[in-house]
Tab-separated table of C-alpha atoms and ligand atoms in Angstrom:
chain	number	residue	atom	x	y	z
X	1	MET	CA	5.906	249.537	-97.859
X	2	SER	CA	7.284	252.503	-95.988
X	3	ASP	CA	4.412	253.345	-93.709
X	4	SER	CA	3.145	256.660	-94.860
X	5	PRO	CA	0.618	258.199	-92.503
X	6	SER	CA	-1.206	259.547	-95.565
X	7	TYR	CA	-2.537	256.087	-96.469
X	8	GLY	CA	-6.066	255.334	-95.355
X	9	PHE	CA	-7.098	252.515	-93.015
X	10	ASP	CA	-8.265	250.262	-95.881
X	11	THR	CA	-4.815	250.502	-97.473
X	12	LEU	CA	-2.831	250.105	-94.259
X	13	GLN	CA	-4.752	247.011	-93.136
X	14	ILE	CA	-3.407	245.258	-96.260
X	15	HIS	CA	0.044	246.779	-96.646
X	16	ALA	CA	1.401	247.955	-93.279
X	17	GLY	CA	4.277	245.749	-92.098
X	18	ALA	CA	4.287	243.665	-95.286
X	19	ARG	CA	6.921	243.979	-97.962
X	20	PRO	CA	7.862	241.458	-100.652
X	21	ASP	CA	9.983	238.780	-98.991
X	22	PRO	CA	13.635	239.831	-99.428
X	23	ALA	CA	14.773	236.244	-100.102
X	24	THR	CA	12.108	235.080	-102.574
X	25	GLY	CA	9.953	238.051	-103.542
X	26	ALA	CA	6.929	236.259	-102.065
X	27	ARG	CA	4.105	238.819	-102.047
X	28	GLN	CA	2.199	237.397	-99.081
X	29	VAL	CA	4.065	237.438	-95.745
X	30	PRO	CA	5.673	233.975	-95.470
X	31	ILE	CA	5.309	231.836	-92.359
X	32	TYR	CA	8.849	231.815	-90.994
X	33	GLN	CA	8.508	228.492	-89.233
X	34	THR	CA	11.898	228.542	-87.570
X	35	THR	CA	13.099	228.600	-83.997
X	36	ALA	CA	16.516	230.205	-84.526
X	37	TYR	CA	18.444	232.359	-86.993
X	38	VAL	CA	22.081	231.940	-88.058
X	39	PHE	CA	24.288	234.836	-86.957
X	40	ARG	CA	26.500	236.397	-89.642
X	41	ASP	CA	29.482	236.175	-87.282
X	42	ALA	CA	30.326	236.392	-83.609
X	43	ASP	CA	30.214	240.221	-83.569
X	44	HIS	CA	26.736	240.195	-85.148
X	45	ALA	CA	25.521	237.774	-82.473
X	46	ALA	CA	26.960	239.936	-79.691
X	47	ALA	CA	25.390	243.110	-81.138
X	48	LEU	CA	21.967	241.428	-81.340
X	49	PHE	CA	22.127	240.238	-77.746
X	50	ASN	CA	23.242	243.716	-76.669
X	51	LEU	CA	20.193	245.248	-78.442
X	52	GLN	CA	22.632	247.373	-80.473
X	53	GLU	CA	21.302	245.934	-83.716
X	54	VAL	CA	17.754	244.914	-84.570
X	55	GLY	CA	17.480	241.407	-85.893
X	56	TYR	CA	16.426	237.863	-85.177
X	57	ILE	CA	17.883	235.616	-82.496
X	58	TYR	CA	15.287	233.120	-81.321
X	59	SER	CA	11.546	232.963	-82.016
X	60	ARG	CA	10.506	233.284	-78.376
X	61	LEU	CA	11.687	236.908	-78.785
X	62	THR	CA	11.294	237.825	-82.439
X	63	ASN	CA	10.171	236.223	-85.679
X	64	PRO	CA	9.722	237.892	-89.096
X	65	THR	CA	6.068	236.810	-89.530
X	66	VAL	CA	5.199	238.021	-86.047
X	67	ALA	CA	7.192	241.234	-86.645
X	68	ALA	CA	5.087	242.022	-89.753
X	69	LEU	CA	1.932	241.636	-87.675
X	70	GLN	CA	3.362	243.809	-84.885
X	71	GLU	CA	4.089	246.579	-87.355
X	72	ARG	CA	0.651	246.285	-88.944
X	73	VAL	CA	-1.275	246.488	-85.673
X	74	ALA	CA	0.935	249.298	-84.329
X	75	THR	CA	0.277	251.256	-87.531
X	76	LEU	CA	-3.501	250.715	-87.444
X	77	GLU	CA	-3.686	251.733	-83.765
X	78	GLY	CA	-1.449	254.755	-84.352
X	79	GLY	CA	1.302	253.541	-81.999
X	80	VAL	CA	5.098	253.400	-82.302
X	81	GLY	CA	5.514	249.692	-81.540
X	82	ALA	CA	3.717	246.520	-80.582
X	83	VAL	CA	4.406	243.200	-78.922
X	84	CYS	CA	2.363	240.199	-80.025
X	85	CYS	CA	1.512	237.587	-77.417
X	86	SER	CA	-0.044	234.142	-77.294
X	87	SER	CA	-3.501	235.418	-76.234
X	88	GLY	CA	-5.374	238.527	-75.208
X	89	HIS	CA	-4.921	237.600	-71.568
X	90	ALA	CA	-1.190	237.204	-72.111
X	91	ALA	CA	-1.175	240.709	-73.631
X	92	GLN	CA	-2.828	242.095	-70.494
X	93	ILE	CA	-0.105	240.606	-68.269
X	94	MET	CA	2.546	241.816	-70.704
X	95	ALA	CA	1.074	245.340	-70.621
X	96	LEU	CA	1.237	245.463	-66.817
X	97	PHE	CA	4.529	243.605	-66.374
X	98	PRO	CA	6.990	246.493	-67.010
X	99	LEU	CA	4.895	248.839	-64.843
X	100	MET	CA	4.161	246.795	-61.749
X	101	GLN	CA	6.046	245.492	-58.743
X	102	PRO	CA	4.823	243.603	-55.665
X	103	GLY	CA	2.562	245.944	-53.682
X	104	CYS	CA	1.434	247.938	-56.726
X	105	ASN	CA	-2.134	248.196	-57.952
X	106	VAL	CA	-4.055	248.958	-61.116
X	107	VAL	CA	-7.353	250.865	-61.135
X	108	VAL	CA	-9.773	248.904	-63.302
X	109	SER	CA	-13.269	249.399	-64.707
X	110	THR	CA	-15.998	247.097	-63.396
X	111	ARG	CA	-17.238	246.723	-66.979
X	112	LEU	CA	-14.812	244.180	-68.389
X	113	TYR	CA	-14.684	240.864	-70.194
X	114	GLY	CA	-15.451	238.177	-67.571
X	115	GLY	CA	-12.040	236.542	-67.902
X	116	SER	CA	-10.335	239.883	-67.303
X	117	ILE	CA	-12.290	240.373	-64.088
X	118	THR	CA	-11.030	237.003	-62.818
X	119	GLN	CA	-7.485	237.690	-64.008
X	120	PHE	CA	-7.383	241.047	-62.227
X	121	SER	CA	-9.367	240.205	-59.099
X	122	GLN	CA	-7.703	236.832	-58.410
X	123	THR	CA	-4.726	235.722	-60.451
X	124	ILE	CA	-2.556	238.839	-60.410
X	125	LYS	CA	-2.513	238.626	-56.596
X	126	ARG	CA	-0.007	235.788	-57.027
X	127	PHE	CA	2.448	238.384	-58.344
X	128	GLY	CA	1.795	240.660	-55.384
X	129	TRP	CA	-0.240	242.995	-57.615
X	130	SER	CA	-3.822	244.010	-56.981
X	131	ALA	CA	-6.708	245.662	-58.804
X	132	THR	CA	-9.143	248.259	-57.503
X	133	PHE	CA	-12.454	247.980	-59.382
X	134	VAL	CA	-14.529	251.114	-59.920
X	135	ASP	CA	-17.437	252.319	-62.024
X	136	PHE	CA	-15.707	254.366	-64.746
X	137	ASP	CA	-18.821	256.516	-65.185
X	138	ASP	CA	-18.111	257.847	-61.708
X	139	LEU	CA	-15.047	259.922	-62.542
X	140	ALA	CA	-14.638	261.092	-58.951
X	141	ALA	CA	-14.465	257.441	-57.868
X	142	VAL	CA	-11.789	256.718	-60.478
X	143	GLU	CA	-9.768	259.634	-59.172
X	144	ALA	CA	-10.298	258.578	-55.551
X	145	ALA	CA	-9.239	254.985	-56.278
X	146	ILE	CA	-5.778	256.096	-57.409
X	147	ASP	CA	-3.216	255.971	-54.602
X	148	ALA	CA	0.573	256.179	-54.254
X	149	ASP	CA	0.931	252.517	-55.301
X	150	THR	CA	-1.193	252.763	-58.453
X	151	ARG	CA	0.773	252.146	-61.643
X	152	ALA	CA	-1.923	252.072	-64.329
X	153	VAL	CA	-5.572	252.667	-65.154
X	154	PHE	CA	-7.315	249.977	-67.224
X	155	CYS	CA	-10.612	249.893	-69.132
X	156	GLU	CA	-12.210	248.697	-72.358
X	157	SER	CA	-13.209	251.119	-75.139
X	158	ILE	CA	-16.493	249.434	-76.059
X	159	ALA	CA	-16.916	247.162	-73.067
X	160	ASN	CA	-17.659	243.503	-73.485
X	161	PRO	CA	-20.466	242.260	-73.350
X	162	GLY	CA	-21.682	245.322	-75.189
X	163	GLY	CA	-23.748	248.389	-74.674
X	164	TYR	CA	-21.207	250.423	-72.732
X	165	ILE	CA	-18.708	252.917	-74.092
X	166	THR	CA	-16.026	254.392	-71.852
X	167	ASP	CA	-15.475	258.136	-71.949
X	168	LEU	CA	-11.813	257.573	-72.768
X	169	ASP	CA	-10.908	261.287	-72.923
X	170	ALA	CA	-12.214	261.914	-69.410
X	171	VAL	CA	-10.467	258.857	-67.965
X	172	ALA	CA	-7.221	259.694	-69.796
X	173	LYS	CA	-7.287	263.145	-68.252
X	174	ILE	CA	-7.469	261.652	-64.761
X	175	ALA	CA	-4.671	259.148	-65.464
X	176	ASP	CA	-2.551	261.894	-66.952
X	177	ALA	CA	-3.020	264.201	-63.966
X	178	ALA	CA	-1.901	261.328	-61.710
X	179	GLY	CA	1.154	260.622	-63.892
X	180	LEU	CA	-0.151	257.180	-64.844
X	181	PRO	CA	-0.539	255.344	-68.138
X	182	LEU	CA	-4.048	254.532	-69.347
X	183	ILE	CA	-4.319	251.029	-70.803
X	184	VAL	CA	-7.309	250.437	-73.081
X	185	ASP	CA	-8.541	247.011	-74.171
X	186	ASN	CA	-9.766	247.732	-77.712
X	187	THR	CA	-10.863	244.172	-78.545
X	188	SER	CA	-14.596	244.786	-78.997
X	189	ALA	CA	-14.105	247.944	-81.060
X	190	THR	CA	-10.880	247.267	-82.991
X	191	ALA	CA	-8.762	250.078	-84.390
X	192	TYR	CA	-11.315	250.489	-87.188
X	193	LEU	CA	-14.087	251.679	-84.880
X	194	CYS	CA	-12.028	253.295	-82.114
X	195	LYS	CA	-8.547	254.780	-81.827
X	196	PRO	CA	-7.844	254.857	-78.064
X	197	ILE	CA	-4.469	256.579	-78.552
X	198	GLU	CA	-6.235	259.591	-80.097
X	199	HIS	CA	-8.296	259.754	-76.894
X	200	GLY	CA	-5.246	259.740	-74.624
X	201	ALA	CA	-4.467	256.044	-74.095
X	202	THR	CA	-0.812	255.210	-73.432
X	203	LEU	CA	-1.113	251.500	-74.230
X	204	VAL	CA	-3.709	249.573	-76.210
X	205	VAL	CA	-4.246	245.842	-75.799
X	206	ASN	CA	-6.246	243.666	-78.167
X	207	SER	CA	-7.290	240.054	-78.121
X	208	MET	CA	-6.500	239.229	-81.755
X	209	THR	CA	-8.499	236.044	-81.204
X	210	LYS	CA	-11.602	238.091	-81.946
X	211	TYR	CA	-12.177	240.581	-84.779
X	212	LEU	CA	-8.561	241.055	-85.880
X	213	THR	CA	-8.255	237.448	-87.028
X	214	GLY	CA	-11.997	237.416	-87.447
X	215	ASN	CA	-12.694	233.805	-88.253
X	216	GLY	CA	-12.270	231.937	-84.986
X	217	THR	CA	-9.029	230.131	-85.852
X	218	VAL	CA	-6.405	231.654	-83.577
X	219	THR	CA	-5.716	232.795	-80.054
X	220	GLY	CA	-3.479	235.822	-79.971
X	221	GLY	CA	-3.015	239.162	-78.299
X	222	VAL	CA	-1.068	242.357	-78.767
X	223	VAL	CA	0.118	245.325	-76.711
X	224	VAL	CA	0.566	248.556	-78.660
X	225	ASP	CA	2.540	251.465	-77.235
X	226	SER	CA	1.610	255.014	-78.183
X	227	GLY	CA	5.176	256.120	-77.415
X	228	ASN	CA	3.685	259.158	-75.687
X	229	PHE	CA	4.376	258.420	-72.037
X	230	ASP	CA	7.365	259.874	-70.184
X	231	TRP	CA	8.498	256.892	-68.107
X	232	SER	CA	11.214	259.004	-66.468
X	233	ALA	CA	8.919	261.777	-65.222
X	234	SER	CA	8.576	260.030	-61.849
X	235	ASP	CA	10.239	257.210	-59.932
X	236	LYS	CA	7.171	254.987	-60.422
X	237	PHE	CA	8.486	252.968	-63.373
X	238	PRO	CA	12.030	251.907	-62.468
X	239	SER	CA	12.047	248.950	-64.927
X	240	LEU	CA	11.888	251.505	-67.728
X	241	SER	CA	13.588	254.560	-66.225
X	242	GLN	CA	16.294	253.018	-64.015
X	243	PRO	CA	19.036	250.459	-64.729
X	244	GLU	CA	17.163	247.181	-65.339
X	245	PRO	CA	18.876	244.353	-63.438
X	246	ALA	CA	17.201	241.779	-65.710
X	247	TYR	CA	19.137	243.241	-68.681
X	248	HIS	CA	22.615	243.904	-67.240
X	249	GLY	CA	21.595	247.369	-65.998
X	250	LEU	CA	20.303	248.734	-69.316
X	251	LYS	CA	18.232	251.928	-68.961
X	252	PHE	CA	15.418	251.256	-71.436
X	253	HIS	CA	13.876	254.725	-71.567
X	254	GLU	CA	17.173	256.573	-71.835
X	255	THR	CA	18.467	254.157	-74.485
X	256	PHE	CA	15.370	253.593	-76.634
X	257	GLY	CA	13.173	256.645	-76.047
X	258	ALA	CA	9.672	256.102	-77.419
X	259	LEU	CA	10.427	252.414	-78.078
X	260	ALA	CA	11.370	251.688	-74.436
X	261	PHE	CA	8.149	249.900	-73.531
X	262	THR	CA	8.084	247.776	-76.702
X	263	LEU	CA	11.724	246.711	-76.411
X	264	HIS	CA	11.313	245.944	-72.705
X	265	GLY	CA	8.337	243.769	-73.661
X	266	ILE	CA	10.401	241.790	-76.145
X	267	ALA	CA	13.783	241.704	-74.418
X	268	ILE	CA	12.470	240.894	-70.941
X	269	GLY	CA	8.728	240.183	-71.137
X	270	LEU	CA	8.791	237.628	-73.952
X	271	ARG	CA	12.245	236.389	-72.972
X	272	ASP	CA	11.274	235.531	-69.393
X	273	LEU	CA	7.494	235.067	-69.453
X	274	GLY	CA	7.511	233.340	-72.835
X	275	MET	CA	3.942	234.222	-73.855
X	276	THR	CA	4.977	234.351	-77.503
X	277	LEU	CA	2.706	234.296	-80.553
X	278	ASN	CA	3.656	231.541	-83.003
X	279	PRO	CA	4.264	232.393	-86.682
X	280	GLN	CA	1.305	230.294	-87.977
X	281	ALA	CA	-1.068	232.235	-85.759
X	282	ALA	CA	0.519	235.525	-86.847
X	283	HIS	CA	-0.026	234.535	-90.490
X	284	TYR	CA	-3.741	233.800	-89.993
X	285	THR	CA	-4.121	237.098	-88.161
X	286	LEU	CA	-2.346	239.013	-90.935
X	287	LEU	CA	-4.791	237.461	-93.435
X	288	GLY	CA	-7.743	238.377	-91.248
X	289	ILE	CA	-6.707	241.981	-90.760
X	290	GLU	CA	-6.660	242.520	-94.553
X	291	THR	CA	-10.473	242.623	-94.474
X	292	LEU	CA	-10.981	244.153	-91.016
X	293	SER	CA	-12.737	247.344	-92.093
X	294	LEU	CA	-15.039	245.498	-94.525
X	295	ARG	CA	-16.071	243.023	-91.865
X	296	MET	CA	-16.519	245.643	-89.162
X	297	GLN	CA	-18.823	247.683	-91.406
X	298	ARG	CA	-21.064	244.641	-91.944
X	299	HIS	CA	-20.831	243.580	-88.268
X	300	VAL	CA	-22.053	247.043	-87.226
X	301	GLU	CA	-24.819	247.198	-89.861
X	302	ASN	CA	-26.164	243.795	-88.792
X	303	ALA	CA	-25.862	244.543	-85.068
X	304	GLU	CA	-27.784	247.818	-85.442
X	305	ALA	CA	-30.610	246.090	-87.328
X	306	ILE	CA	-30.836	243.216	-84.844
X	307	ALA	CA	-30.692	245.496	-81.785
X	308	LYS	CA	-33.589	247.541	-83.191
X	309	TRP	CA	-35.615	244.436	-84.008
X	310	LEU	CA	-35.074	242.897	-80.567
X	311	GLU	CA	-35.836	246.151	-78.763
X	312	GLN	CA	-39.390	246.315	-80.184
X	313	ASP	CA	-40.126	242.634	-79.504
X	314	PRO	CA	-42.573	242.078	-76.617
X	315	ARG	CA	-40.722	238.948	-75.418
X	316	VAL	CA	-37.641	241.051	-74.770
X	317	GLU	CA	-37.121	242.928	-71.500
X	318	ALA	CA	-34.164	245.049	-72.609
X	319	VAL	CA	-31.378	245.348	-75.149
X	320	THR	CA	-28.062	246.970	-74.319
X	321	TYR	CA	-26.378	248.314	-77.405
X	322	ALA	CA	-24.826	251.763	-77.497
X	323	GLY	CA	-25.874	252.181	-81.131
X	324	LEU	CA	-29.556	252.392	-80.078
X	325	SER	CA	-30.822	255.936	-79.545
X	326	SER	CA	-32.428	254.690	-76.305
X	327	SER	CA	-29.010	253.760	-74.885
X	328	PRO	CA	-27.578	255.999	-72.152
X	329	TYR	CA	-24.246	255.706	-73.996
X	330	PHE	CA	-25.571	256.619	-77.458
X	331	HIS	CA	-24.116	260.132	-77.149
X	332	ARG	CA	-20.604	258.686	-76.739
X	333	VAL	CA	-20.698	256.799	-80.060
X	334	ALA	CA	-20.061	259.902	-82.168
X	335	LYS	CA	-17.112	260.903	-80.003
X	336	ILE	CA	-15.402	257.581	-79.190
X	337	CYS	CA	-16.356	255.202	-82.019
X	338	PRO	CA	-17.881	257.258	-84.835
X	339	LYS	CA	-18.007	254.335	-87.297
X	340	GLY	CA	-20.318	252.369	-85.019
X	341	ALA	CA	-20.843	250.855	-81.586
X	342	GLY	CA	-19.515	247.400	-82.466
X	343	ALA	CA	-21.387	244.143	-82.852
X	344	LEU	CA	-21.796	242.869	-79.297
X	345	LEU	CA	-25.066	243.291	-77.524
X	346	THR	CA	-26.902	241.806	-74.636
X	347	VAL	CA	-30.565	240.935	-74.631
X	348	SER	CA	-32.517	240.100	-71.497
X	349	LEU	CA	-35.650	237.991	-71.744
X	350	LYS	CA	-38.784	238.578	-69.714
X	351	ALA	CA	-39.080	234.784	-69.366
X	352	GLY	CA	-35.856	234.526	-67.297
X	353	TYR	CA	-32.991	232.059	-66.759
X	354	ASP	CA	-34.665	228.866	-68.058
X	355	ALA	CA	-35.853	230.521	-71.272
X	356	CYS	CA	-32.284	231.748	-71.890
X	357	MET	CA	-30.936	228.224	-71.417
X	358	LYS	CA	-33.561	226.916	-73.897
X	359	LEU	CA	-33.014	229.691	-76.434
X	360	VAL	CA	-29.306	228.953	-76.850
X	361	SER	CA	-30.110	225.368	-77.832
X	362	GLU	CA	-32.981	226.332	-80.189
X	363	LEU	CA	-30.881	228.684	-82.318
X	364	ASN	CA	-29.648	227.215	-85.608
X	365	LEU	CA	-27.357	229.843	-87.137
X	366	PHE	CA	-26.040	231.280	-83.874
X	367	SER	CA	-23.446	228.974	-82.317
X	368	HIS	CA	-23.372	228.605	-78.548
X	369	VAL	CA	-19.685	229.235	-77.886
X	370	ALA	CA	-17.417	231.126	-75.512
X	371	ASN	CA	-16.042	233.388	-78.200
X	372	LEU	CA	-16.923	236.613	-79.966
X	373	GLY	CA	-15.851	238.614	-82.973
X	374	ASP	CA	-16.216	235.784	-85.479
X	375	THR	CA	-17.773	236.115	-88.971
X	376	ARG	CA	-20.301	233.589	-87.613
X	377	SER	CA	-22.959	234.852	-85.228
X	378	LEU	CA	-22.410	233.606	-81.702
X	379	VAL	CA	-24.449	233.494	-78.527
X	380	ILE	CA	-23.645	232.741	-74.932
X	381	HIS	CA	-25.557	232.695	-71.696
X	382	SER	CA	-22.881	234.383	-69.589
X	383	ALA	CA	-24.347	233.666	-66.135
X	384	SER	CA	-24.109	229.885	-66.637
X	385	THR	CA	-20.763	229.951	-68.490
X	386	THR	CA	-18.138	232.700	-68.847
X	387	HIS	CA	-19.310	234.701	-65.835
X	388	ARG	CA	-20.068	231.677	-63.630
X	389	GLN	CA	-17.061	232.298	-61.345
X	390	LEU	CA	-18.220	235.827	-60.526
X	391	THR	CA	-20.333	236.874	-57.563
X	392	PRO	CA	-23.964	237.896	-58.317
X	393	GLU	CA	-22.925	241.554	-57.813
X	394	GLN	CA	-20.039	241.177	-60.261
X	395	GLN	CA	-22.368	239.411	-62.733
X	396	THR	CA	-24.866	242.262	-62.652
X	397	ALA	CA	-22.131	244.913	-62.934
X	398	ALA	CA	-20.754	243.040	-65.945
X	399	GLN	CA	-24.237	242.822	-67.556
X	400	ALA	CA	-24.260	239.064	-67.125
X	401	GLY	CA	-27.360	238.609	-64.983
X	402	PRO	CA	-29.425	235.368	-64.987
X	403	ASN	CA	-31.776	236.383	-67.849
X	404	VAL	CA	-29.136	237.999	-70.044
X	405	LEU	CA	-27.756	236.592	-73.285
X	406	ARG	CA	-24.736	237.993	-75.069
X	407	LEU	CA	-24.891	238.078	-78.841
X	408	SER	CA	-21.894	238.546	-81.108
X	409	ILE	CA	-23.420	239.467	-84.431
X	410	GLY	CA	-21.661	238.015	-87.457
X	411	THR	CA	-21.570	239.010	-91.097
X	412	GLU	CA	-24.290	236.668	-92.393
X	413	ASP	CA	-27.472	237.843	-94.153
X	414	VAL	CA	-29.226	239.864	-91.469
X	415	ASN	CA	-32.689	238.571	-92.419
X	416	ASP	CA	-31.538	235.007	-91.766
X	417	LEU	CA	-30.230	236.013	-88.354
X	418	ILE	CA	-33.465	237.765	-87.395
X	419	ALA	CA	-35.541	234.776	-88.557
X	420	ASP	CA	-33.367	232.448	-86.474
X	421	LEU	CA	-33.773	234.607	-83.359
X	422	ASP	CA	-37.519	234.841	-83.954
X	423	GLN	CA	-38.083	231.063	-84.162
X	424	ALA	CA	-35.865	230.394	-81.118
X	425	LEU	CA	-37.662	233.070	-79.082
X	426	THR	CA	-40.989	231.492	-79.990
X	427	LYS	CA	-39.832	228.013	-78.915
X	428	SER	CA	-38.174	229.163	-75.691
X	429	THR	CA	-40.698	231.681	-74.396
X	430	GLY	CA	-43.937	230.199	-75.806
I	501	PLP	C1	-11.504	237.613	-75.411
I	501	PLP	C2	-11.162	238.844	-74.719
I	501	PLP	C3	-10.015	238.935	-73.925
I	501	PLP	C4	-9.085	237.774	-73.721
I	501	PLP	O1	-8.507	237.391	-74.919
I	501	PLP	P1	-8.003	235.881	-75.200
I	501	PLP	O2	-7.393	235.985	-76.563
I	501	PLP	O3	-9.198	235.000	-75.139
I	501	PLP	O4	-7.010	235.571	-74.139
I	501	PLP	C5	-9.749	240.131	-73.310
I	501	PLP	N1	-10.556	241.188	-73.442
I	501	PLP	C6	-11.664	241.137	-74.193
I	501	PLP	C7	-12.533	242.344	-74.312
I	501	PLP	C8	-12.014	239.967	-74.858
I	501	PLP	O5	-13.119	239.926	-75.599
């Protein structure tokens, strides 16, 4: 399919990036389970290695199944290119890698997936990078946190564990004024609910492990480039604007224009960091994305009903879900994610930590797992699991306090889910 921007989301999620297999006519994208590709001749091989011709060399860099997925996600997000990676966390490193050098920092929202907080506050220090965490509702603080060594601004659209929506337009304006790219993690929203690029994001990362695959079978991630950022406007991004020593002095921005970031990600990022998505995983994710909009509609419908039911229950202290009219972020739904506030919510119980621990074992339909965005409904007690490594202050900022449960609402019959929550609440708080 030649990707016509006139096709709607429901069409693109099935067709973008997929064409009948040129060798066999296979209608579904085949799993190209191969490590290497035979060069036509020595000149062809040299042209591929010189990035003068697009083609396949070695599956750490490129693979036809993965390429179909890259094109599909880039199309759905409204970007010019994408690089698939072995996980969402890999995608976050791959997004920062071309931008950062030792001594550089990234300004990051305090409201992030727990694993991202650890990755940014601890692990990236090993590369000589650092993160400055700020409350992204305090726009003056975001502005003040940017200094001469800042190379990016990072936040989530709908923030995990739910209930918070970033004012992407306002943050993008600040990043833009500082000459910096805004990177948005769109995992909890997906391109169906939110289009960060339309709100000024330069790069979008997704953990495809979650809603994009949708059935809990794969770990994968992706970085999508909007193609909108001028990497040569300042001297801040020499890997893209200056001769790149890791690729015999190639100037990526001058040579590839809007595709500079994507080709740097493949030619250097995947080549040297090796965080490559395998073709099997790409295939499962392609299958999942075919039904993304249908699933997201049901996820949102169910989450809205459950949030409302929990909110009126006397055993419940509070529910954070931006789709509730009582939420302080309700007014951002129409602007940032008009098709709904996602399907993640947190619920805090009046009965506290022990009741939360009991509730997760009393639930029958909800699985107690460290995952989200599955067709199955999932629950986790963040304070004793995913957010355990964080300080109490970080836990509270991330909505992962001792009496808080995170729910990832699946696509089951909503009455069954409510009945399951009701019986488990009775057993754990009675
Ligand atoms: C899961 C998740 C990640 C990390 O993705 P993995 O595929 O598990 O590495 C990053 N951000 C958000 C919002 C997530 O939910």
